CSV table of C-alpha atoms in Angstrom, one decimal:
chain,number,residue,atom,x,y,z
A,1139,UNK,CA,160.4,163.5,104.4
A,1140,UNK,CA,161.0,159.8,103.8
A,1141,UNK,CA,164.3,159.9,105.5
A,1142,UNK,CA,162.7,161.7,108.4
A,1143,UNK,CA,160.1,159.0,108.7
A,1144,UNK,CA,162.7,156.2,108.7
A,1145,UNK,CA,164.8,158.1,111.3
A,1146,UNK,CA,161.8,158.6,113.5
A,1147,UNK,CA,160.9,154.9,113.2
A,1148,UNK,CA,164.5,153.8,114.2
A,1149,UNK,CA,164.4,156.3,117.2
A,1150,UNK,CA,161.1,154.9,118.4
A,1151,UNK,CA,162.5,151.4,118.2
A,1152,UNK,CA,165.5,152.5,120.3
A,1153,UNK,CA,163.4,154.3,123.0
A,1154,UNK,CA,163.4,151.3,125.4
A,1155,UNK,CA,167.2,151.5,125.6
A,1156,UNK,CA,167.1,155.1,126.8
A,1157,UNK,CA,167.4,154.6,130.5
A,1158,UNK,CA,169.7,156.2,133.0
A,1159,UNK,CA,171.1,154.9,136.2
A,1160,UNK,CA,170.1,157.6,138.7
A,1161,UNK,CA,172.7,158.5,141.4
A,1162,UNK,CA,172.8,161.7,143.3
A,1163,UNK,CA,176.1,163.3,142.2
A,1164,UNK,CA,176.3,165.3,145.4
A,1165,UNK,CA,177.1,162.1,147.3
A,1166,UNK,CA,179.9,161.1,145.0
A,1167,UNK,CA,183.4,162.0,146.0
A,1168,UNK,CA,186.4,161.6,143.6
A,1169,UNK,CA,190.1,161.8,144.2
A,1170,UNK,CA,193.3,160.6,142.5
A,1171,UNK,CA,195.6,158.1,144.3
A,1172,UNK,CA,199.1,157.4,143.0
A,1173,UNK,CA,200.3,153.9,143.9
A,1174,UNK,CA,203.8,153.4,145.2
A,1175,UNK,CA,203.4,149.7,144.3
A,1176,UNK,CA,203.0,150.1,140.5
A,1177,UNK,CA,203.5,153.9,140.0
A,1178,UNK,CA,200.1,154.4,138.4
A,1179,UNK,CA,197.6,157.0,139.3
A,1180,UNK,CA,194.0,155.7,139.9
A,1181,UNK,CA,190.9,157.8,139.8
A,1182,UNK,CA,188.8,156.7,142.8
A,1183,UNK,CA,185.1,157.4,142.9
A,1184,UNK,CA,183.2,156.9,146.2
A,1185,UNK,CA,179.4,156.9,146.5
A,1186,UNK,CA,178.6,157.8,150.0
A,1187,UNK,CA,175.6,156.4,151.8
A,1188,UNK,CA,172.5,158.6,151.7
A,1189,UNK,CA,172.7,159.0,155.5
A,1190,UNK,CA,176.5,159.0,155.9
A,1191,UNK,CA,177.7,159.4,159.4
A,1192,UNK,CA,181.2,159.7,160.8
A,1193,UNK,CA,180.0,157.9,164.0
A,1194,UNK,CA,180.1,154.5,162.4
A,1195,UNK,CA,181.9,152.4,159.9
A,1196,UNK,CA,180.5,151.0,156.6
A,1197,UNK,CA,180.7,147.9,154.6
A,1198,UNK,CA,182.4,148.6,151.2
A,1199,UNK,CA,181.9,147.3,147.7
A,1200,UNK,CA,184.8,147.8,145.4
A,1201,UNK,CA,183.9,148.2,141.7
A,1202,UNK,CA,186.2,147.3,138.8
A,1203,UNK,CA,185.6,149.0,135.4
A,1204,UNK,CA,183.9,152.0,137.1
A,1205,UNK,CA,183.7,154.0,133.9
A,1206,UNK,CA,180.9,151.7,132.7
A,1207,UNK,CA,179.6,150.1,135.8
A,1208,UNK,CA,180.0,152.5,138.8
A,1209,UNK,CA,176.7,154.4,138.4
A,1210,UNK,CA,174.7,151.2,137.9
A,1211,UNK,CA,176.3,149.4,140.9
A,1212,UNK,CA,175.8,152.5,143.1
A,1213,UNK,CA,172.2,153.0,142.1
A,1214,UNK,CA,171.4,149.3,142.6
A,1215,UNK,CA,173.0,149.5,146.1
A,1216,UNK,CA,170.8,152.4,146.9
A,1217,UNK,CA,167.8,150.6,145.7
A,1218,UNK,CA,168.5,147.3,147.4
A,1219,UNK,CA,169.4,148.9,150.7
A,1220,UNK,CA,166.1,150.7,150.6
A,1221,UNK,CA,163.9,147.9,149.2
A,1222,UNK,CA,165.3,145.2,151.6
A,1223,UNK,CA,165.7,147.6,154.5
A,1224,UNK,CA,169.4,146.8,154.8
A,1225,UNK,CA,172.2,149.0,156.0
A,1226,UNK,CA,173.8,151.4,153.5
A,1227,UNK,CA,177.3,150.8,152.1
A,1228,UNK,CA,180.1,152.6,150.5
A,1229,UNK,CA,180.6,152.0,146.8
A,1230,UNK,CA,184.2,152.5,145.6
A,1231,UNK,CA,185.1,152.6,141.9
A,1232,UNK,CA,188.8,151.9,141.0
A,1233,UNK,CA,189.4,153.6,137.7
A,1234,UNK,CA,192.2,155.0,135.6
A,1235,UNK,CA,195.6,153.5,136.3
A,1236,UNK,CA,196.8,151.2,133.6
A,1237,UNK,CA,195.0,149.6,130.8
A,1238,UNK,CA,192.3,147.4,132.4
A,1239,UNK,CA,193.7,144.2,131.0
A,1240,UNK,CA,197.2,145.0,132.3
A,1241,UNK,CA,195.7,145.5,135.8
A,1242,UNK,CA,193.2,142.6,135.7
A,1243,UNK,CA,195.1,139.8,134.0
A,1244,UNK,CA,197.2,137.7,136.4
A,1245,UNK,CA,199.5,136.5,133.6
A,1246,UNK,CA,200.7,138.2,130.4
A,1247,UNK,CA,198.4,137.8,127.4
A,1248,UNK,CA,198.8,139.3,123.9
A,1249,UNK,CA,200.9,142.3,124.8
A,1250,UNK,CA,199.1,142.9,128.2
A,1251,UNK,CA,201.4,142.8,131.2
A,1252,UNK,CA,199.6,140.6,133.5
A,1253,UNK,CA,200.1,142.9,136.5
A,1254,UNK,CA,197.1,141.8,138.6
A,1255,UNK,CA,199.4,141.1,141.6
A,1256,UNK,CA,200.6,144.7,141.8
A,1257,UNK,CA,197.0,146.0,141.2
A,1258,UNK,CA,195.7,143.9,144.1
A,1259,UNK,CA,198.6,144.9,146.3
A,1260,UNK,CA,197.7,148.6,145.5
A,1261,UNK,CA,194.1,147.9,146.7
A,1262,UNK,CA,195.3,146.1,149.8
A,1263,UNK,CA,198.1,148.3,150.9
A,1264,UNK,CA,197.0,151.8,149.7
A,1265,UNK,CA,193.4,152.1,148.8
A,1266,UNK,CA,191.7,150.1,151.6
A,1267,UNK,CA,193.7,151.9,154.3
A,1268,UNK,CA,192.7,155.3,152.8
A,1269,UNK,CA,189.1,154.2,152.6
A,1270,UNK,CA,189.2,153.2,156.3
A,1271,UNK,CA,190.9,156.4,157.3
A,1272,UNK,CA,189.0,159.0,155.2
A,1273,UNK,CA,185.6,157.4,154.6
A,1274,UNK,CA,185.0,155.2,157.6
A,1275,UNK,CA,185.2,152.0,155.8
A,1276,UNK,CA,185.0,148.9,158.1
A,1277,UNK,CA,188.4,147.3,158.6
A,1278,UNK,CA,187.3,143.6,158.5
A,1279,UNK,CA,187.5,141.2,155.6
A,1280,UNK,CA,183.9,140.2,156.0
A,1281,UNK,CA,182.8,143.8,155.4
A,1282,UNK,CA,184.6,144.1,152.1
A,1283,UNK,CA,183.2,143.1,148.7
A,1284,UNK,CA,184.5,143.2,145.1
A,1285,UNK,CA,182.5,143.2,141.8
A,1286,UNK,CA,183.9,142.8,138.3
A,1287,UNK,CA,182.8,141.6,134.9
A,1288,UNK,CA,184.8,139.7,132.2
A,1289,UNK,CA,188.5,140.6,132.8
A,1290,UNK,CA,187.2,142.3,136.0
A,1291,UNK,CA,185.5,139.0,137.0
A,1292,UNK,CA,188.8,137.2,136.4
A,1293,UNK,CA,190.5,139.7,138.8
A,1294,UNK,CA,187.7,139.0,141.4
A,1295,UNK,CA,188.3,135.3,141.1
A,1296,UNK,CA,192.1,135.8,141.3
A,1297,UNK,CA,191.6,137.7,144.6
A,1298,UNK,CA,189.5,134.7,145.8
A,1299,UNK,CA,192.2,132.2,145.0
A,1300,UNK,CA,195.4,134.1,145.7
A,1301,UNK,CA,194.5,136.9,148.1
A,1302,UNK,CA,191.6,135.5,150.2
A,1303,UNK,CA,192.4,137.7,153.2
A,1304,UNK,CA,191.4,140.9,151.5
A,1305,UNK,CA,187.7,140.4,150.6
A,1306,UNK,CA,185.0,138.3,152.2
A,1307,UNK,CA,182.5,138.8,149.4
A,1308,UNK,CA,183.0,138.1,145.7
A,1309,UNK,CA,180.6,139.2,142.9
A,1310,UNK,CA,182.2,137.5,139.9
A,1311,UNK,CA,180.4,138.1,136.6
A,1312,UNK,CA,181.4,136.3,133.4
A,1313,UNK,CA,185.0,135.9,134.5
A,1314,UNK,CA,187.5,135.2,131.7
A,1315,UNK,CA,188.7,132.0,133.4
A,1316,UNK,CA,190.0,130.6,130.1
A,1317,UNK,CA,193.0,133.0,130.3
A,1318,UNK,CA,196.5,131.4,130.6
A,1319,UNK,CA,195.2,127.9,130.2
A,1320,UNK,CA,192.8,128.4,133.2
A,1321,UNK,CA,195.6,129.7,135.5
A,1322,UNK,CA,193.1,130.9,138.1
A,1323,UNK,CA,191.4,127.5,138.3
A,1324,UNK,CA,194.8,125.9,138.7
A,1325,UNK,CA,195.6,128.5,141.5
A,1326,UNK,CA,192.4,127.6,143.2
A,1327,UNK,CA,193.4,123.9,143.2
A,1328,UNK,CA,196.8,124.7,144.5
A,1329,UNK,CA,195.4,126.9,147.4
A,1330,UNK,CA,192.2,124.9,148.0
A,1331,UNK,CA,193.3,123.3,151.2
A,1332,UNK,CA,193.9,126.6,152.9
A,1333,UNK,CA,191.2,128.7,151.2
A,1334,UNK,CA,188.3,126.3,151.8
A,1335,UNK,CA,188.4,126.8,155.5
A,1336,UNK,CA,187.4,130.5,155.1
A,1337,UNK,CA,183.9,131.9,155.0
A,1338,UNK,CA,182.2,134.5,152.9
A,1339,UNK,CA,179.8,135.1,150.0
A,1340,UNK,CA,180.4,134.1,146.4
A,1341,UNK,CA,178.1,135.1,143.5
A,1342,UNK,CA,179.1,133.7,140.2
A,1343,UNK,CA,177.2,134.6,137.0
A,1344,UNK,CA,177.4,134.2,133.2
A,1345,UNK,CA,175.3,134.7,130.1
A,1346,UNK,CA,173.7,131.6,128.8
A,1347,UNK,CA,174.7,132.4,125.2
A,1348,UNK,CA,178.4,133.1,126.0
A,1349,UNK,CA,179.8,130.9,123.3
A,1350,UNK,CA,183.4,129.9,122.6
A,1351,UNK,CA,185.7,129.4,125.6
A,1352,UNK,CA,183.7,131.2,128.3
A,1353,UNK,CA,181.2,128.7,129.7
A,1354,UNK,CA,183.2,125.5,130.6
A,1355,UNK,CA,185.7,127.1,133.0
A,1356,UNK,CA,182.9,129.1,134.7
A,1357,UNK,CA,180.8,125.9,135.1
A,1358,UNK,CA,183.9,124.2,136.6
A,1359,UNK,CA,184.4,127.1,139.1
A,1360,UNK,CA,180.7,126.7,140.1
A,1361,UNK,CA,181.2,123.0,140.5
A,1362,UNK,CA,184.3,123.5,142.7
A,1363,UNK,CA,182.5,126.1,144.8
A,1364,UNK,CA,179.6,123.7,145.4
A,1365,UNK,CA,181.9,120.8,146.3
A,1366,UNK,CA,184.6,122.4,148.3
A,1367,UNK,CA,183.6,125.7,149.8
A,1368,UNK,CA,181.0,124.9,152.4
A,1369,UNK,CA,181.8,128.0,154.4
A,1370,UNK,CA,180.6,130.2,151.6
A,1371,UNK,CA,177.1,131.3,150.8
A,1372,UNK,CA,177.0,130.8,147.1
A,1373,UNK,CA,174.8,131.4,144.1
A,1374,UNK,CA,175.3,130.7,140.4
A,1375,UNK,CA,173.2,132.7,138.0
A,1376,UNK,CA,172.9,132.0,134.3
A,1377,UNK,CA,171.3,134.9,132.5
A,1378,UNK,CA,168.8,133.3,130.1
A,1379,UNK,CA,169.1,134.0,126.4
A,1380,UNK,CA,171.8,136.6,126.9
A,1381,UNK,CA,175.5,136.7,125.8
A,1382,UNK,CA,178.6,138.1,127.3
A,1383,UNK,CA,177.8,141.8,127.2
A,1384,UNK,CA,174.0,141.4,127.2
A,1385,UNK,CA,174.1,139.6,130.5
A,1386,UNK,CA,176.2,142.2,132.2
A,1387,UNK,CA,173.5,144.6,133.4
A,1388,UNK,CA,171.1,142.0,134.6
A,1389,UNK,CA,173.9,140.0,136.3
A,1390,UNK,CA,175.1,143.2,138.1
A,1391,UNK,CA,171.6,143.7,139.4
A,1392,UNK,CA,171.3,140.0,140.5
A,1393,UNK,CA,174.7,140.2,142.1
A,1394,UNK,CA,174.0,143.3,144.1
A,1395,UNK,CA,170.6,141.9,145.2
A,1396,UNK,CA,172.2,138.7,146.3
A,1397,UNK,CA,174.9,140.6,148.3
A,1398,UNK,CA,172.3,142.7,150.1
A,1399,UNK,CA,170.3,139.6,150.9
A,1400,UNK,CA,173.3,138.3,152.9
A,1401,UNK,CA,173.8,141.5,154.9
B,227,UNK,CA,157.8,141.1,122.8
B,228,UNK,CA,156.0,144.3,122.1
B,229,UNK,CA,158.0,144.7,118.9
B,230,UNK,CA,157.2,141.2,117.7
B,231,UNK,CA,153.5,141.9,118.3
B,232,UNK,CA,153.7,145.2,116.3
B,233,UNK,CA,155.6,143.5,113.5
B,234,UNK,CA,153.2,140.6,113.2
B,235,UNK,CA,150.2,143.0,113.3
B,236,UNK,CA,151.7,145.1,110.5
B,237,UNK,CA,152.5,141.9,108.5
B,238,UNK,CA,148.9,140.6,108.8
B,239,UNK,CA,147.5,144.0,107.7
B,240,UNK,CA,149.8,144.2,104.7
B,241,UNK,CA,149.0,140.6,103.7
B,242,UNK,CA,145.3,141.3,103.7
B,243,UNK,CA,145.9,144.3,101.5
B,244,UNK,CA,148.2,142.3,99.3
B,245,UNK,CA,145.4,139.9,98.3
B,246,UNK,CA,144.1,142.5,95.9
B,247,UNK,CA,147.3,142.7,94.0
B,248,UNK,CA,149.2,140.4,91.7
B,249,UNK,CA,151.9,138.2,93.2
B,250,UNK,CA,155.5,139.0,92.6
B,251,UNK,CA,157.9,136.6,94.4
B,252,UNK,CA,161.6,136.8,94.6
B,253,UNK,CA,163.7,134.0,96.1
B,254,UNK,CA,167.1,135.2,97.3
B,255,UNK,CA,169.6,132.7,98.4
B,256,UNK,CA,172.8,134.1,99.9
B,257,UNK,CA,175.9,133.3,101.9
B,258,UNK,CA,177.4,135.6,104.4
B,259,UNK,CA,179.2,136.1,107.6
B,260,UNK,CA,178.2,137.2,111.1
B,261,UNK,CA,180.5,139.8,112.7
B,262,UNK,CA,181.1,138.8,116.3
B,263,UNK,CA,181.6,135.8,116.6
B,264,UNK,CA,182.7,135.3,113.0
B,265,UNK,CA,180.6,132.5,111.6
B,266,UNK,CA,179.6,131.7,108.0
B,267,UNK,CA,175.9,131.9,107.2
B,268,UNK,CA,173.6,130.3,104.6
B,269,UNK,CA,170.3,131.9,104.1
B,270,UNK,CA,167.3,132.3,101.8
B,271,UNK,CA,164.9,135.2,101.7
B,272,UNK,CA,161.4,135.1,100.1
B,273,UNK,CA,160.4,138.6,99.1
B,274,UNK,CA,157.0,139.6,97.9
B,275,UNK,CA,156.2,143.1,96.6
B,276,UNK,CA,152.6,144.1,96.6
B,277,UNK,CA,153.3,147.6,95.5
B,278,UNK,CA,156.5,149.0,94.1
B,279,UNK,CA,157.3,150.5,97.5
B,280,UNK,CA,155.9,148.0,100.1
B,281,UNK,CA,156.8,144.4,100.5
B,282,UNK,CA,156.8,141.5,102.9
B,283,UNK,CA,159.6,139.1,103.4
B,284,UNK,CA,160.6,135.8,105.1
B,285,UNK,CA,164.2,135.2,106.0
B,286,UNK,CA,165.6,131.8,107.0
B,287,UNK,CA,169.2,131.4,108.0
B,288,UNK,CA,171.7,128.8,109.3
B,289,UNK,CA,174.9,130.0,110.8
B,290,UNK,CA,177.6,127.7,112.2
B,291,UNK,CA,181.1,127.9,113.7
B,292,UNK,CA,183.5,126.8,111.0
B,293,UNK,CA,186.7,127.9,112.7
B,294,UNK,CA,187.5,128.9,116.3
B,295,UNK,CA,187.6,132.6,116.8
B,296,UNK,CA,189.5,132.3,120.1
B,297,UNK,CA,191.5,129.1,119.9
B,298,UNK,CA,192.3,127.6,123.3
B,299,UNK,CA,194.5,124.6,123.9
B,300,UNK,CA,192.2,122.9,126.4
B,301,UNK,CA,188.7,124.1,125.4
B,302,UNK,CA,187.2,122.5,122.3
B,303,UNK,CA,183.8,123.2,120.6
B,304,UNK,CA,181.7,120.1,120.1
B,305,UNK,CA,179.1,121.9,118.0
B,306,UNK,CA,177.9,125.4,117.5
B,307,UNK,CA,175.1,126.5,115.2
B,308,UNK,CA,172.1,128.8,115.1
B,309,UNK,CA,168.9,128.7,113.0
B,310,UNK,CA,166.8,131.8,112.6
B,311,UNK,CA,163.4,132.5,111.0
B,312,UNK,CA,162.2,136.0,110.6
B,313,UNK,CA,159.2,137.7,108.9
B,314,UNK,CA,159.1,141.3,108.1
B,315,UNK,CA,157.7,144.2,106.1
B,316,UNK,CA,159.8,146.5,103.9
B,317,UNK,CA,159.8,149.9,102.2
B,318,UNK,CA,161.7,150.3,99.0
B,319,UNK,CA,163.4,153.2,97.2
B,320,UNK,CA,164.7,153.0,93.7
B,321,UNK,CA,167.9,154.2,92.1
B,322,UNK,CA,168.2,155.8,88.6
B,323,UNK,CA,166.3,153.9,85.9
B,324,UNK,CA,165.1,151.5,88.5
B,325,UNK,CA,168.3,149.4,88.3
B,326,UNK,CA,168.9,149.4,92.0
B,327,UNK,CA,166.4,148.9,94.7
B,328,UNK,CA,167.1,149.8,98.4
B,329,UNK,CA,164.8,148.2,100.9
B,330,UNK,CA,164.6,148.7,104.6
B,331,UNK,CA,162.8,145.8,106.4
B,332,UNK,CA,161.6,145.6,109.9
B,333,UNK,CA,162.1,141.9,110.8
B,334,UNK,CA,160.9,139.8,113.7
B,335,UNK,CA,161.2,136.1,114.5
B,336,UNK,CA,163.0,133.5,116.5
B,337,UNK,CA,166.5,132.2,116.8
B,338,UNK,CA,167.5,128.8,117.9
B,339,UNK,CA,171.0,128.7,119.3
B,340,UNK,CA,172.9,125.4,120.1
B,341,UNK,CA,176.4,124.9,121.2
B,342,UNK,CA,178.5,122.6,123.3
B,343,UNK,CA,182.0,123.0,124.6
B,344,UNK,CA,184.4,120.8,126.7
B,345,UNK,CA,187.2,121.9,129.0
B,346,UNK,CA,189.7,119.1,129.1
B,347,UNK,CA,192.8,120.4,130.9
B,348,UNK,CA,194.8,117.5,132.4
B,349,UNK,CA,195.4,119.5,135.5
B,350,UNK,CA,191.7,120.1,136.1
B,351,UNK,CA,188.5,118.2,136.1
B,352,UNK,CA,186.9,117.6,132.7
B,353,UNK,CA,183.6,119.4,132.1
B,354,UNK,CA,181.2,119.8,129.2
B,355,UNK,CA,178.6,122.5,128.9
B,356,UNK,CA,175.7,122.6,126.4
B,357,UNK,CA,173.2,125.3,125.5
B,358,UNK,CA,170.0,125.0,123.5
B,359,UNK,CA,168.0,128.1,123.6
B,360,UNK,CA,165.2,129.8,121.5
B,361,UNK,CA,165.4,133.6,121.7
B,362,UNK,CA,163.5,136.4,120.0
B,363,UNK,CA,165.3,137.9,117.0
B,364,UNK,CA,164.2,141.3,115.7
B,365,UNK,CA,165.9,144.2,114.0
B,366,UNK,CA,166.4,146.2,110.8
B,367,UNK,CA,167.6,144.7,107.5
B,368,UNK,CA,168.9,146.6,104.6
B,369,UNK,CA,168.5,144.8,101.3
B,370,UNK,CA,170.2,146.0,98.1
B,371,UNK,CA,169.0,144.5,94.8
B,372,UNK,CA,170.9,145.2,91.6
B,373,UNK,CA,169.5,144.5,88.2
B,374,UNK,CA,166.1,144.5,86.6
B,375,UNK,CA,166.0,141.1,84.8
B,376,UNK,CA,165.0,137.7,86.2
B,377,UNK,CA,168.2,137.4,88.1
B,378,UNK,CA,169.5,140.1,90.4
B,379,UNK,CA,172.5,140.6,92.6
B,380,UNK,CA,171.6,140.9,96.2
B,381,UNK,CA,173.3,142.2,99.4
B,382,UNK,CA,171.8,142.2,102.8
B,383,UNK,CA,172.9,143.8,106.1
B,384,UNK,CA,171.1,143.0,109.4
B,385,UNK,CA,171.3,144.9,112.6
B,386,UNK,CA,169.6,143.1,115.5
B,387,UNK,CA,167.9,144.9,118.3
B,388,UNK,CA,167.5,141.9,120.7
B,389,UNK,CA,167.9,142.3,123.6
B,390,UNK,CA,166.6,145.8,123.2
B,391,UNK,CA,166.4,146.3,126.9
B,392,UNK,CA,170.2,146.2,127.1
B,393,UNK,CA,170.8,148.1,123.8
B,394,UNK,CA,173.4,148.9,122.6
B,395,UNK,CA,175.7,147.0,124.9
B,396,UNK,CA,173.7,143.9,124.7
B,397,UNK,CA,173.9,143.6,120.9
B,398,UNK,CA,177.5,144.6,120.5
B,399,UNK,CA,178.7,141.0,120.5
B,400,UNK,CA,175.8,140.0,118.2
B,401,UNK,CA,176.1,143.0,115.9
B,402,UNK,CA,174.6,141.5,112.8
B,403,UNK,CA,175.6,140.0,109.5
B,404,UNK,CA,176.4,140.7,105.9
B,405,UNK,CA,175.1,138.5,103.2
B,406,UNK,CA,175.7,138.4,99.4
B,407,UNK,CA,173.7,136.4,96.9
B,408,UNK,CA,171.4,136.3,94.0
B,409,UNK,CA,167.7,137.1,93.5
B,410,UNK,CA,165.4,135.0,91.3
B,411,UNK,CA,162.1,136.5,90.2
B,412,UNK,CA,159.8,133.6,90.0
B,413,UNK,CA,156.6,135.2,89.1
B,414,UNK,CA,156.6,138.5,87.2
B,415,UNK,CA,153.9,141.1,87.5
B,416,UNK,CA,151.6,141.1,84.5
């Protein structure tokens, strides 16, 4: 009886955490895509717009780490599209393939390959053309966005510095910019003269309580964006009182909201 | 916020009830370690039982970064520490012959976190960030007390629920701490 009471008390305390991101599964299409670039097979998940039509093309948001973030991103896109009366978009989750750190890290680190170049080439040369052909994704840079958190955020930042022609919109959450002695920031500096003439949207976010190695490189990226990228619509959001993982959900919501405000 | 309100209300109720009973105070200093990020802790708990089963407690703790968990060549930590103060109510169960006491406490309070870091990579601009933030701190604490004499051995395990809105993902990197120490019974029940 005592044990039951204690268990009930703990369950009551945890009730606020029991929320589910609602997305109509009938609108989700999944397929496998084997890459000829790196030989890996990716599980692709596509959330179609509520009023999907083959008569038009759609802006597309590519989601890294879809296993944990796809449903949240897709449901937030539904919500923001409806709340802000904006056009609907395609949400594409890029899952499976290699270990996430192999695919997202641009340089080797602690046994991880650092194969971001091949992963991004797969997106550019194989996934995007398939999305345009089979799902009516728009074929312009300005209509493509990418969202990622942590190592995924680093991959988003790496696309921004090294592959600026693919995406026009970057939703970069708590990026692991410390990696490889800040290699992505050094890349930014090396490519700045060319990249800063482009236009787009850049949402950068972190958790205020992300201690040890996370905050200074992110703050430096924000400073660089403010000083050198006038063609970009930018926002830096620091989730108050939250750490690396605690800030993930609120920052995803902020990022999607900011992206839809720019549509 | 709701949880803190509930905790404080329960605490006030139990304190009023406790006025009819004899005081029985234990001071429990301890040292320990947080799990992620790994930091040493120094804490003291004041523990008052007003019945053999029910108790109230105050827990004060300092944690600080003693060594880098993720050493990086160009990022240094200038300072990194946290102070927490929590109050709570507990329910105790006893082992054979009363030599062990297991207490589950619902704790609520505040945590002050301060840290500053500098990125000083010669190939990039130098930048320093600093954070000073007070956040809620609430959760469940398990307290094991061994011994029946004036001094006891004490072990505490704490599982925070903040930020409960993003539980469990939000608390994974703040998963709690383990503390070991002694308990001193200052004022025995007559």
